[in-house]
XYZ file of C-alpha atoms in Angstrom:
750
model
C 0.000 0.000 0.000
C 1.329 3.398 -1.025
C 0.627 6.888 0.231
C -1.674 9.035 -1.840
C 1.223 10.351 -3.941
C 1.485 6.831 -5.348
C 4.917 6.230 -3.858
C 6.210 4.158 -0.981
C 6.899 6.344 2.018
C 10.637 6.771 2.555
C 12.118 6.279 6.030
C 15.003 8.731 6.390
C 17.464 8.240 9.246
C 20.350 10.295 10.658
C 24.012 9.297 10.586
C 26.460 11.265 12.677
C 29.211 8.764 11.848
C 30.049 6.019 9.358
C 29.194 3.264 11.857
C 25.755 4.793 12.410
C 25.216 4.986 8.648
C 25.695 1.233 8.393
C 23.589 0.573 11.498
C 20.522 2.514 10.349
C 20.762 0.910 6.913
C 20.658 -2.510 8.579
C 17.771 -1.351 10.761
C 15.617 -0.552 7.743
C 16.217 3.044 6.638
C 15.399 3.687 2.981
C 17.717 6.687 2.979
C 20.297 8.290 5.232
C 21.186 11.944 5.740
C 24.682 12.801 6.878
C 27.202 15.613 6.917
C 30.817 15.708 5.890
C 33.496 17.626 7.724
C 32.132 20.958 6.461
C 28.863 22.866 6.120
C 26.622 20.612 8.254
C 24.210 21.932 10.894
C 25.664 19.566 13.519
C 29.254 20.777 13.680
C 29.896 18.853 16.911
C 28.840 15.449 15.584
C 31.581 13.030 14.465
C 30.429 13.511 10.855
C 31.928 11.617 7.944
C 35.239 12.093 6.193
C 35.346 12.490 2.424
C 36.471 8.865 2.117
C 33.663 7.670 4.393
C 31.061 9.620 2.430
C 32.177 8.002 -0.815
C 32.268 4.544 0.765
C 28.924 5.166 2.431
C 27.396 6.221 -0.873
C 28.488 2.973 -2.546
C 27.431 0.938 0.465
C 23.926 2.414 0.482
C 23.505 2.164 -3.267
C 24.446 -1.509 -3.174
C 21.587 -1.968 -0.735
C 19.190 0.097 -2.905
C 19.225 2.978 -0.435
C 20.012 6.668 -0.833
C 22.359 9.193 0.745
C 21.507 12.870 1.187
C 24.299 15.245 2.163
C 23.497 18.053 4.588
C 24.903 21.370 3.404
C 22.435 23.154 5.648
C 24.348 26.029 7.195
C 24.706 29.630 6.073
C 27.912 29.999 4.042
C 30.219 32.982 3.827
C 31.890 33.872 0.549
C 35.210 32.295 1.485
C 33.346 29.023 2.137
C 31.573 29.150 -1.215
C 35.043 28.957 -2.734
C 35.453 25.528 -1.118
C 31.969 24.231 -1.839
C 32.617 23.188 -5.416
C 35.604 20.974 -4.583
C 33.712 19.559 -1.604
C 30.676 18.490 -3.640
C 32.230 17.474 -6.934
C 33.595 13.993 -6.000
C 30.255 13.074 -4.410
C 28.356 14.454 -7.380
C 30.463 12.306 -9.715
C 29.895 9.276 -7.476
C 26.092 9.611 -7.721
C 25.061 11.538 -4.596
C 21.281 11.346 -4.254
C 20.661 14.881 -2.997
C 21.808 17.829 -0.909
C 19.822 19.429 1.914
C 20.311 23.213 1.982
C 19.243 26.147 4.157
C 21.105 28.954 2.390
C 19.336 30.314 -0.708
C 22.791 31.170 -2.040
C 23.863 27.528 -1.759
C 20.672 26.501 -3.540
C 21.447 28.950 -6.348
C 25.057 27.742 -6.530
C 24.223 24.021 -6.617
C 21.537 24.461 -9.251
C 23.984 26.347 -11.482
C 27.078 24.187 -11.062
C 25.699 20.675 -10.405
C 22.902 20.014 -12.899
C 20.733 17.042 -12.079
C 21.693 16.931 -8.395
C 18.435 16.928 -6.363
C 18.172 19.832 -3.917
C 16.070 19.529 -0.759
C 14.921 22.727 0.967
C 15.915 22.265 4.619
C 13.369 22.709 7.390
C 15.449 25.772 8.353
C 14.204 27.483 5.211
C 10.954 27.576 7.211
C 8.496 26.736 4.454
C 5.056 27.243 5.970
C 2.754 27.105 2.965
C 2.164 26.570 -0.718
C 3.361 30.034 -1.807
C 6.849 29.463 -0.394
C 7.004 25.854 -1.567
C 6.152 26.907 -5.118
C 8.827 29.628 -5.082
C 11.536 27.160 -4.025
C 10.391 24.531 -6.509
C 10.747 27.133 -9.248
C 14.178 28.031 -7.827
C 15.364 24.456 -8.345
C 14.344 22.422 -5.292
C 13.095 18.893 -5.847
C 11.848 18.333 -2.282
C 10.431 20.509 0.499
C 11.294 19.692 4.093
C 8.369 21.349 5.829
C 8.587 23.644 8.841
C 8.222 21.478 11.938
C 5.343 23.596 13.258
C 2.907 22.730 10.467
C -0.268 20.760 10.998
C -1.099 17.731 8.911
C -3.774 19.772 7.149
C -1.247 22.451 6.197
C 1.203 19.849 4.852
C -1.571 18.248 2.806
C -2.470 21.656 1.391
C 1.122 22.217 0.241
C 1.102 18.866 -1.559
C -2.357 19.360 -3.091
C -1.500 22.854 -4.322
C 2.022 22.302 -5.632
C 2.510 18.543 -6.039
C 5.815 18.970 -4.191
C 7.711 16.004 -2.827
C 7.302 16.407 0.936
C 9.652 15.454 3.769
C 8.633 15.942 7.403
C 10.129 15.139 10.806
C 8.442 12.338 12.724
C 10.721 11.693 15.705
C 13.309 13.401 17.881
C 14.170 16.711 19.509
C 12.438 19.919 18.454
C 13.735 23.487 18.417
C 11.562 25.969 20.290
C 12.264 28.615 17.664
C 10.247 28.323 14.469
C 11.825 25.490 12.472
C 15.257 26.087 13.970
C 15.697 29.680 12.776
C 17.199 31.042 15.982
C 19.630 33.769 17.044
C 19.513 33.194 20.799
C 22.643 31.020 21.044
C 24.438 33.294 18.596
C 23.698 36.583 20.320
C 24.235 35.546 23.932
C 27.169 33.189 23.443
C 28.572 33.578 19.934
C 27.643 30.009 18.894
C 25.391 30.281 15.874
C 22.685 27.708 15.292
C 22.615 28.852 11.664
C 26.221 27.697 11.444
C 25.724 24.345 13.191
C 27.028 25.380 16.612
C 23.933 25.902 18.758
C 24.622 25.874 22.524
C 20.927 25.065 23.257
C 20.101 27.984 25.581
C 16.437 26.972 25.193
C 17.200 24.065 27.582
C 18.113 26.503 30.379
C 15.758 27.845 33.089
C 13.784 31.080 32.573
C 11.191 32.868 34.676
C 8.025 34.067 32.930
C 7.108 37.573 34.127
C 4.421 40.058 33.214
C 5.301 43.388 31.578
C 6.017 44.882 35.016
C 8.442 42.100 35.908
C 6.117 40.213 38.279
C 6.722 36.409 38.192
C 4.111 34.215 36.539
C 3.765 30.410 36.288
C 6.339 29.445 38.912
C 5.931 25.770 37.922
C 7.242 26.485 34.393
C 10.966 26.756 35.125
C 11.969 25.587 31.623
C 9.368 27.237 29.364
C 11.469 27.012 26.165
C 12.333 23.310 26.422
C 10.095 21.219 24.171
C 9.535 17.547 24.864
C 10.861 15.164 22.249
C 8.526 14.271 19.401
C 7.282 10.735 18.752
C 4.630 10.109 16.088
C 4.795 6.332 15.754
C 1.163 6.004 16.891
C 0.211 8.597 14.285
C 1.853 6.925 11.265
C -1.327 5.980 9.327
C -2.482 9.599 9.243
C 0.976 10.800 8.181
C 1.213 8.216 5.395
C -2.287 8.974 4.127
C -1.567 12.722 4.157
C 0.921 12.191 1.329
C 4.220 12.800 3.136
C 6.897 11.217 0.955
C 9.691 10.970 3.509
C 9.572 10.437 7.286
C 12.627 12.043 8.874
C 14.120 10.964 12.200
C 16.149 13.622 14.027
C 19.394 12.659 15.756
C 22.787 13.222 14.117
C 24.170 14.046 17.572
C 22.705 10.874 19.083
C 24.354 7.478 19.601
C 24.180 4.562 17.191
C 21.819 2.591 19.442
C 19.318 5.442 19.367
C 19.417 5.917 15.594
C 19.216 2.199 14.816
C 16.630 1.420 17.503
C 14.258 4.192 16.466
C 14.711 3.352 12.781
C 13.882 -0.326 13.376
C 10.630 0.458 15.193
C 9.417 2.969 12.597
C 10.353 0.463 9.871
C 8.280 -2.191 11.641
C 5.103 -0.109 11.738
C 5.458 1.437 8.288
C 5.760 -2.090 6.859
C 2.839 -3.276 8.982
C 0.679 -0.495 7.574
C 1.776 -1.308 4.018
C 1.017 -5.032 4.455
C -2.153 -4.936 6.507
C -3.520 -1.389 6.564
C -4.501 1.142 9.167
C -6.354 -1.160 11.571
C -3.388 -3.473 11.999
C -0.978 -0.624 12.666
C -1.413 -0.511 16.438
C 1.756 0.205 18.389
C 2.336 -2.144 21.308
C 3.034 -0.899 24.823
C 6.311 -2.795 24.718
C 7.493 -0.895 21.628
C 6.480 2.454 23.102
C 8.510 1.607 26.190
C 11.488 0.710 23.984
C 11.311 4.124 22.313
C 11.035 5.813 25.679
C 14.217 4.065 26.810
C 16.317 5.340 23.895
C 17.849 8.582 25.184
C 14.552 10.448 25.229
C 14.490 13.804 26.997
C 11.840 13.507 29.733
C 8.420 12.794 28.173
C 7.195 12.337 24.596
C 4.657 14.303 22.575
C 3.376 14.130 19.009
C 4.639 17.493 17.790
C 2.555 20.060 15.951
C 0.643 17.772 13.587
C -2.561 17.931 15.623
C -2.085 21.127 17.656
C -0.835 24.678 17.106
C 0.919 24.830 20.458
C 0.307 23.899 24.080
C 1.632 23.749 27.597
C 1.595 19.941 27.350
C 4.381 20.145 24.737
C 6.822 21.806 27.170
C 9.130 19.987 29.562
C 8.497 22.667 32.259
C 10.883 21.022 34.728
C 14.590 20.422 34.232
C 15.053 18.523 30.959
C 17.293 15.509 31.284
C 17.651 12.134 29.692
C 15.694 9.581 31.673
C 18.350 6.917 31.172
C 18.476 3.919 28.876
C 17.521 0.308 29.301
C 20.795 -1.571 28.912
C 19.051 -4.774 27.868
C 17.340 -2.899 25.008
C 20.636 -1.327 23.971
C 22.324 -4.734 23.989
C 19.618 -6.146 21.709
C 20.066 -3.240 19.290
C 23.843 -3.674 19.235
C 23.492 -7.373 18.499
C 20.965 -6.778 15.731
C 22.405 -3.745 13.936
C 25.805 -2.646 15.226
C 27.924 -5.198 13.438
C 29.426 -5.714 10.022
C 26.588 -6.358 7.582
C 26.302 -9.388 5.354
C 28.117 -8.972 2.077
C 27.214 -10.005 -1.440
C 28.889 -13.287 -2.393
C 31.037 -13.506 -5.521
C 33.839 -15.565 -7.025
C 37.068 -14.307 -8.589
C 39.217 -15.621 -11.408
C 42.763 -14.353 -11.979
C 44.555 -14.896 -15.300
C 48.287 -14.129 -15.504
C 50.057 -14.638 -18.821
C 53.612 -13.405 -19.316
C 53.917 -10.362 -21.549
C 50.163 -9.667 -21.446
C 47.960 -7.545 -19.160
C 46.872 -9.192 -15.915
C 43.138 -10.028 -15.942
C 40.637 -10.226 -13.094
C 37.080 -11.517 -13.460
C 34.470 -11.327 -10.681
C 31.206 -13.262 -10.997
C 28.147 -13.190 -8.730
C 24.411 -12.521 -8.656
C 24.916 -9.159 -10.358
C 26.624 -10.839 -13.328
C 30.256 -10.743 -14.316
C 32.865 -8.002 -14.741
C 36.371 -8.211 -16.184
C 39.189 -5.711 -15.679
C 42.778 -5.566 -16.877
C 45.881 -4.426 -15.034
C 49.653 -4.224 -15.381
C 51.538 -6.551 -17.701
C 52.793 -9.843 -16.250
C 56.596 -10.180 -16.146
C 59.173 -13.016 -16.183
C 60.210 -14.024 -12.674
C 63.902 -13.159 -12.141
C 64.295 -14.231 -8.507
C 61.021 -15.027 -6.746
C 58.173 -16.294 -8.950
C 54.598 -15.876 -7.753
C 53.086 -18.656 -5.649
C 49.468 -19.531 -6.354
C 48.492 -19.548 -2.679
C 49.965 -16.085 -2.115
C 48.091 -14.782 -5.134
C 44.856 -16.378 -3.866
C 45.160 -14.772 -0.421
C 45.855 -11.360 -1.912
C 42.871 -11.447 -4.290
C 40.401 -12.689 -1.666
C 40.945 -9.552 0.449
C 38.010 -7.169 0.104
C 38.657 -4.599 2.863
C 35.615 -2.401 3.587
C 33.886 -3.245 0.325
C 30.347 -4.584 0.229
C 31.189 -7.936 -1.374
C 32.830 -11.123 -0.121
C 34.921 -13.203 -2.510
C 34.402 -16.819 -1.470
C 36.681 -18.527 -4.022
C 39.575 -17.685 -6.316
C 40.602 -19.588 -9.457
C 44.110 -18.850 -10.740
C 45.483 -19.429 -14.198
C 49.232 -18.663 -14.274
C 52.567 -20.183 -15.321
C 55.042 -21.154 -12.598
C 57.723 -18.589 -13.513
C 55.790 -15.318 -13.735
C 55.860 -12.188 -11.608
C 53.505 -9.291 -10.834
C 54.342 -6.632 -8.230
C 52.231 -6.539 -5.074
C 51.188 -2.989 -5.866
C 49.910 -4.026 -9.296
C 47.926 -6.918 -7.788
C 46.339 -4.587 -5.226
C 45.379 -2.090 -7.930
C 43.876 -4.871 -10.070
C 41.860 -6.197 -7.120
C 40.546 -2.740 -6.213
C 39.591 -2.008 -9.828
C 37.712 -5.309 -10.058
C 35.810 -4.779 -6.808
C 34.858 -1.208 -7.771
C 33.655 -2.379 -11.201
C 31.563 -5.164 -9.664
C 30.061 -2.807 -7.072
C 29.104 -0.347 -9.816
C 27.423 -3.169 -11.705
C 25.501 -4.167 -8.575
C 24.347 -0.584 -8.112
C 23.245 -0.182 -11.727
C 21.466 -3.532 -11.660
C 19.395 -2.283 -8.723
C 18.430 0.894 -10.547
C 20.553 3.196 -8.384
C 22.946 5.890 -9.553
C 26.535 4.753 -9.974
C 27.852 8.209 -10.821
C 27.610 11.214 -13.106
C 29.958 12.695 -15.643
C 30.065 16.386 -16.352
C 32.181 18.987 -18.106
C 31.329 21.678 -15.566
C 33.808 24.528 -15.414
C 35.227 25.223 -11.983
C 33.690 28.536 -10.861
C 35.768 31.530 -9.878
C 34.894 34.370 -7.546
C 36.064 37.943 -7.433
C 35.291 40.301 -4.576
C 35.833 44.030 -4.849
C 38.197 44.831 -1.982
C 38.968 48.394 -2.997
C 37.257 49.702 0.119
C 33.933 51.450 0.749
C 32.427 53.769 -1.824
C 31.205 57.118 -0.526
C 27.420 57.222 -0.754
C 24.551 59.372 0.355
C 22.954 57.216 3.070
C 19.175 57.386 3.362
C 16.914 56.586 6.313
C 14.011 54.144 6.715
C 11.780 53.750 9.778
C 9.791 50.667 10.805
C 6.894 51.172 13.235
C 4.779 48.701 15.201
C 2.339 51.032 16.991
C 0.189 53.980 16.028
C 2.103 56.258 18.410
C 5.372 55.332 16.709
C 3.837 56.043 13.307
C 2.577 59.457 14.429
C 6.111 60.306 15.504
C 7.827 58.810 12.443
C 5.874 60.933 9.950
C 7.397 64.041 11.574
C 10.931 63.026 10.630
C 12.535 63.195 7.166
C 13.113 59.718 5.757
C 13.042 57.756 2.539
C 10.496 55.143 3.609
C 8.225 54.154 6.510
C 7.413 50.489 7.045
C 4.093 49.967 8.831
C 3.600 46.689 10.672
C 0.844 44.826 8.826
C -1.104 44.082 12.021
C -1.199 47.810 12.797
C -2.089 48.638 9.199
C -5.079 46.283 9.146
C -6.302 46.740 12.718
C -6.278 50.560 12.570
C -6.480 51.115 8.837
C -8.612 54.299 8.948
C -6.478 55.936 11.640
C -3.245 54.958 9.900
C -4.378 56.336 6.542
C -5.706 59.502 8.194
C -2.381 60.055 9.975
C -0.397 59.715 6.767
C -2.821 61.814 4.723
C -2.768 64.579 7.337
C 1.021 64.694 7.209
C 1.033 64.817 3.405
C -1.546 67.626 3.392
C 0.325 69.543 6.091
C 3.546 69.363 4.140
C 1.810 70.626 1.034
C 0.180 73.512 2.896
C 3.474 74.535 4.452
C 5.181 74.477 1.080
C 7.686 71.840 2.112
C 10.056 70.938 -0.639
C 11.425 67.753 0.884
C 10.158 64.522 -0.611
C 7.442 62.665 1.246
C 8.376 59.138 2.395
C 7.145 56.080 0.568
C 4.935 53.761 2.630
C 5.520 50.021 2.771
C 3.852 47.260 4.792
C 6.031 45.041 7.002
C 4.502 41.560 6.831
C 4.360 39.185 9.848
C 7.340 37.043 10.792
C 5.272 33.927 10.059
C 2.548 33.522 7.441
C 0.538 30.310 7.299
C -2.536 28.863 5.609
C -4.714 30.077 8.488
C -3.819 33.650 7.531
C -5.717 33.487 4.229
C -8.414 35.955 5.347
C -5.642 38.246 6.575
C -3.796 38.219 3.240
C -7.055 38.652 1.319
C -7.879 41.807 3.305
C -4.328 43.050 2.915
C -4.561 42.511 -0.843
C -7.853 44.394 -0.994
C -6.654 47.365 1.055
C -3.357 47.822 -0.722
C -5.110 47.592 -4.087
C -7.693 50.129 -2.886
C -4.933 52.459 -1.795
C -3.503 52.579 -5.301
C -6.839 53.695 -6.776
C -8.083 56.061 -4.085
C -6.537 59.533 -3.985
C -7.593 59.952 -0.348
C -5.694 56.877 0.741
C -1.894 56.597 0.870
C -0.268 54.482 -1.779
C 1.392 51.370 -0.446
C 4.427 50.984 -2.658
C 5.807 47.691 -1.394
C 6.382 45.134 1.345
C 9.043 44.025 3.775
C 9.031 40.208 3.656
C 10.269 37.932 6.446
C 9.979 34.476 4.834
C 9.635 32.721 1.473
C 5.874 32.362 1.853
C 5.545 36.146 1.924
C 8.015 36.687 -0.892
C 5.941 34.475 -3.166
C 2.725 36.144 -1.973
C 4.034 39.609 -2.916
C 5.337 38.381 -6.266
C 1.817 37.171 -7.009
C 0.138 40.530 -6.296
C -0.989 42.767 -9.117
C 0.306 46.302 -9.166
C 4.067 45.952 -9.378
C 4.824 46.178 -5.651
C 8.419 46.496 -4.514
C 9.732 43.784 -2.193
C 12.544 43.951 0.381
C 13.838 40.734 2.042
C 14.366 41.314 5.775
C 17.437 40.178 7.734
C 15.888 36.774 8.538
C 15.930 35.785 4.870
C 19.717 35.612 5.267
C 21.552 37.191 2.370
C 24.827 35.767 3.673
C 26.900 35.593 0.484
C 27.172 36.745 -3.105
C 25.126 33.817 -4.427
C 22.172 34.816 -2.252
C 22.432 38.342 -3.671
C 22.362 36.862 -7.177
C 19.187 34.951 -6.293
C 17.310 37.943 -4.890
C 18.458 40.197 -7.737
C 15.923 38.357 -9.921
C 13.078 39.626 -7.725
C 14.002 42.891 -6.023
C 16.407 45.841 -5.925
C 17.519 45.810 -2.303
C 18.072 43.450 0.615
C 18.695 43.689 4.374
C 22.044 42.718 5.898
C 21.751 39.712 8.234
C 22.638 39.950 11.919
C 25.598 37.550 11.997
C 28.151 39.136 9.663
C 31.039 41.192 11.008
C 32.009 44.592 9.557
C 34.451 43.224 7.018
C 32.073 40.512 5.780
C 29.161 42.969 5.633
C 31.302 45.462 3.695
C 32.325 42.866 1.119
C 28.716 41.810 0.663
C 27.581 45.420 0.262
C 30.220 46.030 -2.411
C 29.210 42.895 -4.277
C 25.548 43.919 -4.043
C 26.383 47.300 -5.554
C 28.069 45.600 -8.515
C 24.951 43.435 -8.915
C 22.639 46.465 -8.912
C 21.296 45.778 -5.396
C 21.055 48.318 -2.576
C 22.067 47.361 0.966
C 19.766 48.142 3.886
C 21.310 47.983 7.354
C 19.358 48.084 10.600
C 21.039 50.689 12.802
C 18.613 50.587 15.700
C 16.163 47.986 17.005
C 15.558 44.935 19.122
C 17.015 41.832 17.461
C 14.349 39.118 17.126
C 16.123 36.172 18.749
C 13.313 33.662 18.317
C 9.954 33.550 16.584
C 7.962 30.740 18.167
C 4.759 28.853 17.445
C 4.555 27.958 21.106
C 3.422 30.719 23.435
C 4.818 31.541 26.863
C 1.494 33.180 27.733
C -0.234 29.853 27.170
C 2.547 28.010 28.987
C 1.837 30.317 31.930
C -1.822 29.258 31.730
C -3.029 32.699 30.654
C -4.156 32.202 27.049
C -7.235 34.418 26.459
C -10.177 33.271 24.426
C -10.007 34.239 20.785
C -11.839 37.429 19.910
C -11.675 38.997 23.367
C -10.037 42.327 24.114
C -7.425 40.479 26.162
C -6.322 38.684 23.020
C -4.685 41.813 21.643
C -0.928 41.653 21.164
C 1.006 42.475 24.311
C 4.433 42.051 25.914
C 5.608 39.659 28.596
C 9.141 39.019 29.824
C 11.541 36.113 30.145
C 14.160 36.425 32.874
C 17.203 34.149 32.706
C 19.169 32.717 35.623
C 21.373 35.827 35.731
C 18.417 38.221 35.899
C 18.705 39.328 32.260
C 15.273 40.242 30.876
C 14.143 39.438 27.329
C 10.941 41.161 26.093
C 8.462 38.790 24.460
C 5.844 40.084 22.016
C 2.695 37.948 22.228
C 1.104 38.134 18.796
C -2.406 36.714 19.111
C -3.393 37.711 15.570
C -1.070 35.074 14.121
C -0.568 33.069 17.339
C 3.187 33.359 17.673
C 5.711 34.968 20.011
C 8.779 37.050 19.243
C 11.530 36.856 21.858
C 13.674 39.983 21.516
C 17.200 40.613 22.732
C 17.543 42.030 26.224
C 19.034 45.312 24.957
C 18.575 47.183 21.673
C 21.013 46.906 18.803
C 22.307 50.387 18.052
C 24.581 52.024 15.504
C 22.454 55.148 15.108
C 25.197 57.235 16.721
C 27.900 55.545 14.626
C 27.088 56.644 11.097
C 30.769 56.368 10.178
C 30.554 52.594 10.763
C 27.592 52.359 8.400
C 29.481 54.356 5.782
C 32.574 52.150 6.092
C 30.405 49.094 5.521
C 28.896 50.780 2.494
C 25.194 50.469 3.345
C 22.843 52.548 1.227
C 20.062 52.771 3.791
C 19.966 53.007 7.604
C 16.809 51.477 9.088
C 15.334 52.190 12.524
C 13.110 49.384 13.862
C 10.719 50.342 16.654
C 8.997 47.673 18.748
C 8.721 48.453 22.480
C 9.570 52.171 22.247
C 7.236 54.988 23.256
C 6.704 58.016 21.014
C 9.109 60.013 23.196
C 11.808 57.349 22.830
C 11.319 57.265 19.055
C 11.688 61.038 18.940
C 14.888 60.985 20.963
C 16.458 58.146 18.963
C 15.527 59.618 15.568
C 17.043 62.901 16.733
C 20.337 61.145 17.432
C 19.962 60.571 21.172
C 20.455 57.387 23.186
C 17.581 55.123 24.284
C 16.170 56.068 27.695
C 18.391 54.581 30.379
C 19.365 51.517 28.370
C 22.652 50.002 27.328
C 22.947 48.814 23.739
C 24.753 46.185 21.713
C 26.518 46.267 18.367
C 25.782 42.595 17.855
C 28.298 40.665 15.779
C 29.853 43.602 13.931
C 33.174 43.151 15.735
C 33.414 39.413 16.311
C 31.081 37.843 13.758
C 30.390 34.117 14.064
C 32.559 31.096 13.295
C-alpha cells in the first residue's frame, strides 16, 4: 500500500558517523542523511570524512538505499570557494541529494551541479504553498516542511504544488520556528545557523508580566520542548501524502538511531502489508522508544495542535536513562558488520600480457585488466599467495568466497599491481551491482570550476538614506514628523487601525503641502508578519484588498511595497498585481554573493543579516552594488532572537479566548538565571511569540561605521519604544536609560 502520492513512504534516518550509517541501513532506513566535515548543521557530531562519504554512498547504493548530504548552514563567501571541490567527488559518485538552508547555496548548486536533487531544509521555514512553489521554481526537488505545520497544512502544500514532501516524525524539536534562531548566537557567539547551537532553550527562565512580576512558577523551563514521537500517528501521516519520514538525531548514539529506525520500519511495513487497523503500536514498543535517550516525556509534535503547555518539559530537561538490555539487543541486531554479497574471482596471468581479473556473482560478471605480467627473475609468484591477496576485500560490500588462478610457474607481478587490479575489479563489480538495482553509480560532467572575485577596494562614498519601521500607532505618528526615505508599517497595525493609519499619513502629506515643504514625502511600505501560514488566508485577502484600494483612491496613501520575512511572503508579494516592490528582511539571510544573485531576480535591495562582522558585511555590500542591489542595514532595534509557534502566555496558563479584548498583542518578559530580561511580544493575531534581545542593537550614533560598511540605507526598527523614545532616537539621542549592543559587527560568528 502506497501513500496518496502513489509512492512508498521513505524512512530517512540520521548518521552522525560512518558506523551509524551502516547501522541505520541494517535497521531498515530507505535513505540516510549525513554531513561531511564541512557545512553541516551539527558541527559537533563526528560527521563523515570524504572517504567515508564516498564509501557510504556505494554501500547504500548496493543496498538500494540513498544518501543525502546536509549542506544546511549559512555559508560565507570564502566558504563558497570551497563548496565546489567539496561536492564534486560526491556528485560524480552519484550523490542522491543535498539538503540546503542557504538560498545562495541553492542557487550555486543548481547552477554548477545540474541534475543533483536539492532539498529545501526545514530551516528554510516553508510554511505554505506560496513558499514551496517559489523554491520549486528556484530548483528544489523536495520541500522539508517547517516542523510547526499541521497535517492539514502539509496536505495543502502537496495538493496545491505537487511537491515532494519530507517531514520530521521523531526526535528533539527546536523551540524557535523550524530552527531559525539567534539566541545562542547573540548571547554566546555560537550560531545555530552555522551548526554550533549551545541550546540555551534548555536553560531555566522565569516568565514575568510586563512589570516584571513572576508568573507560572511551575514552568521553570518554558522554552524546552519535549521530544517528538509520532509512531502512533503513522497511518495519518502516510495517508496525508508525506513522501519521507525524517528521524532527528545526528548528535545521538548509534543505538538510538538504529533502535528508532527499526521500530518505525516495523510499523510502516505493517501499515503497508495490513492497513490502518493493523498498525497498532504495542506498549512494549512504546517503552522501547522511551528508553532510547529520550528527553523527559514524549509528545506528538505540531501535527494535531498549534501549540500547548503539554508540549513543554516545564521542569529540568534531562535524559531519563536507557535500558541496557534494550541497547544490547540493538547492538546485536544492527551494530555489526553487515552481510556482504557473495562472488567468485578468477585471476589470469600470462607473461607479456595484461593481468586479468574476473568477478562473478548474482549481479553478473565483470572483467578488468591491469599491469603486464613479467618473467620471474628471482622469486616467482606462488598460487596460494596470489589467492590470499585477491580474496581480500577490505571495507567493500562484497565477499569473494573462491579464487581460481590461471598462471605459469615462472611469472611475476608486483604486489602494488595486484592490489590495484583487485581494487579495480571490486569497484567495477560494485558499480554493476548498483546499476542492476536501478541506483545511480555516478555522473559525468564537463562543468567549469567557478571563480569568484570580490571588490576589496574599500567602501564607496554614498549618500545614506533613512528608513523607519513602526509597530504602533504612536510610533507612526512620531515617524511621519521626521525626514526619511520610507516608513514600514507593521501589517497588524495597518489592518487593525487602517482608517487611523491612513488619516495620519494623509494629514502629514496635506500639512507638508500647505506649508510648502520641498522635501520629498516618504514612501509607505507594509512590514509583513514574521510567520505567514494557511490560516492567515483571510488576513492576506484583506491586505490585498486594502493595498489595491490604496492605489486607486486619492484619499488613501499608496502602499508601494512590502518588507518580507519568509519565502511564503516573498511568493505572496510576487503574485500581487500592481508591481509592488519587495525587500527581504534580515531573517531571509543574504549571507553571500550567491544569495544576492538569487534575490536580484526579484528585487532591488536586501537587508544585511545579523551575523556578519564589519568586514564581511562590507564585502557583501560592495558585491551587491556591482549586482545592482542596494544594501539596507538596521542601525537601531531589538534583534528578534526567536519567533515561536509555542506561546509563553499559554505556557503560563493565561491564554485568552479568541476574539476577546485580552487577546490583543502584548508584551511579557523572560528572565534568565542571571536576571537578564528578554521582552516577548505575544502576537495573538497570528498566534506566535517574538523573543527579543535584552538590549537594543544600536549604531544610530555611529554613522561612520555604516558608511565604512557601504550600506545605502539606515533602518530604525521600533517595537517596544514609546513616542518620546522614538523622537529621541531619531534625533540622534540614546535610548532612555538603556545600554545597547553592536551585535556581531566586531566578532562575527565562526
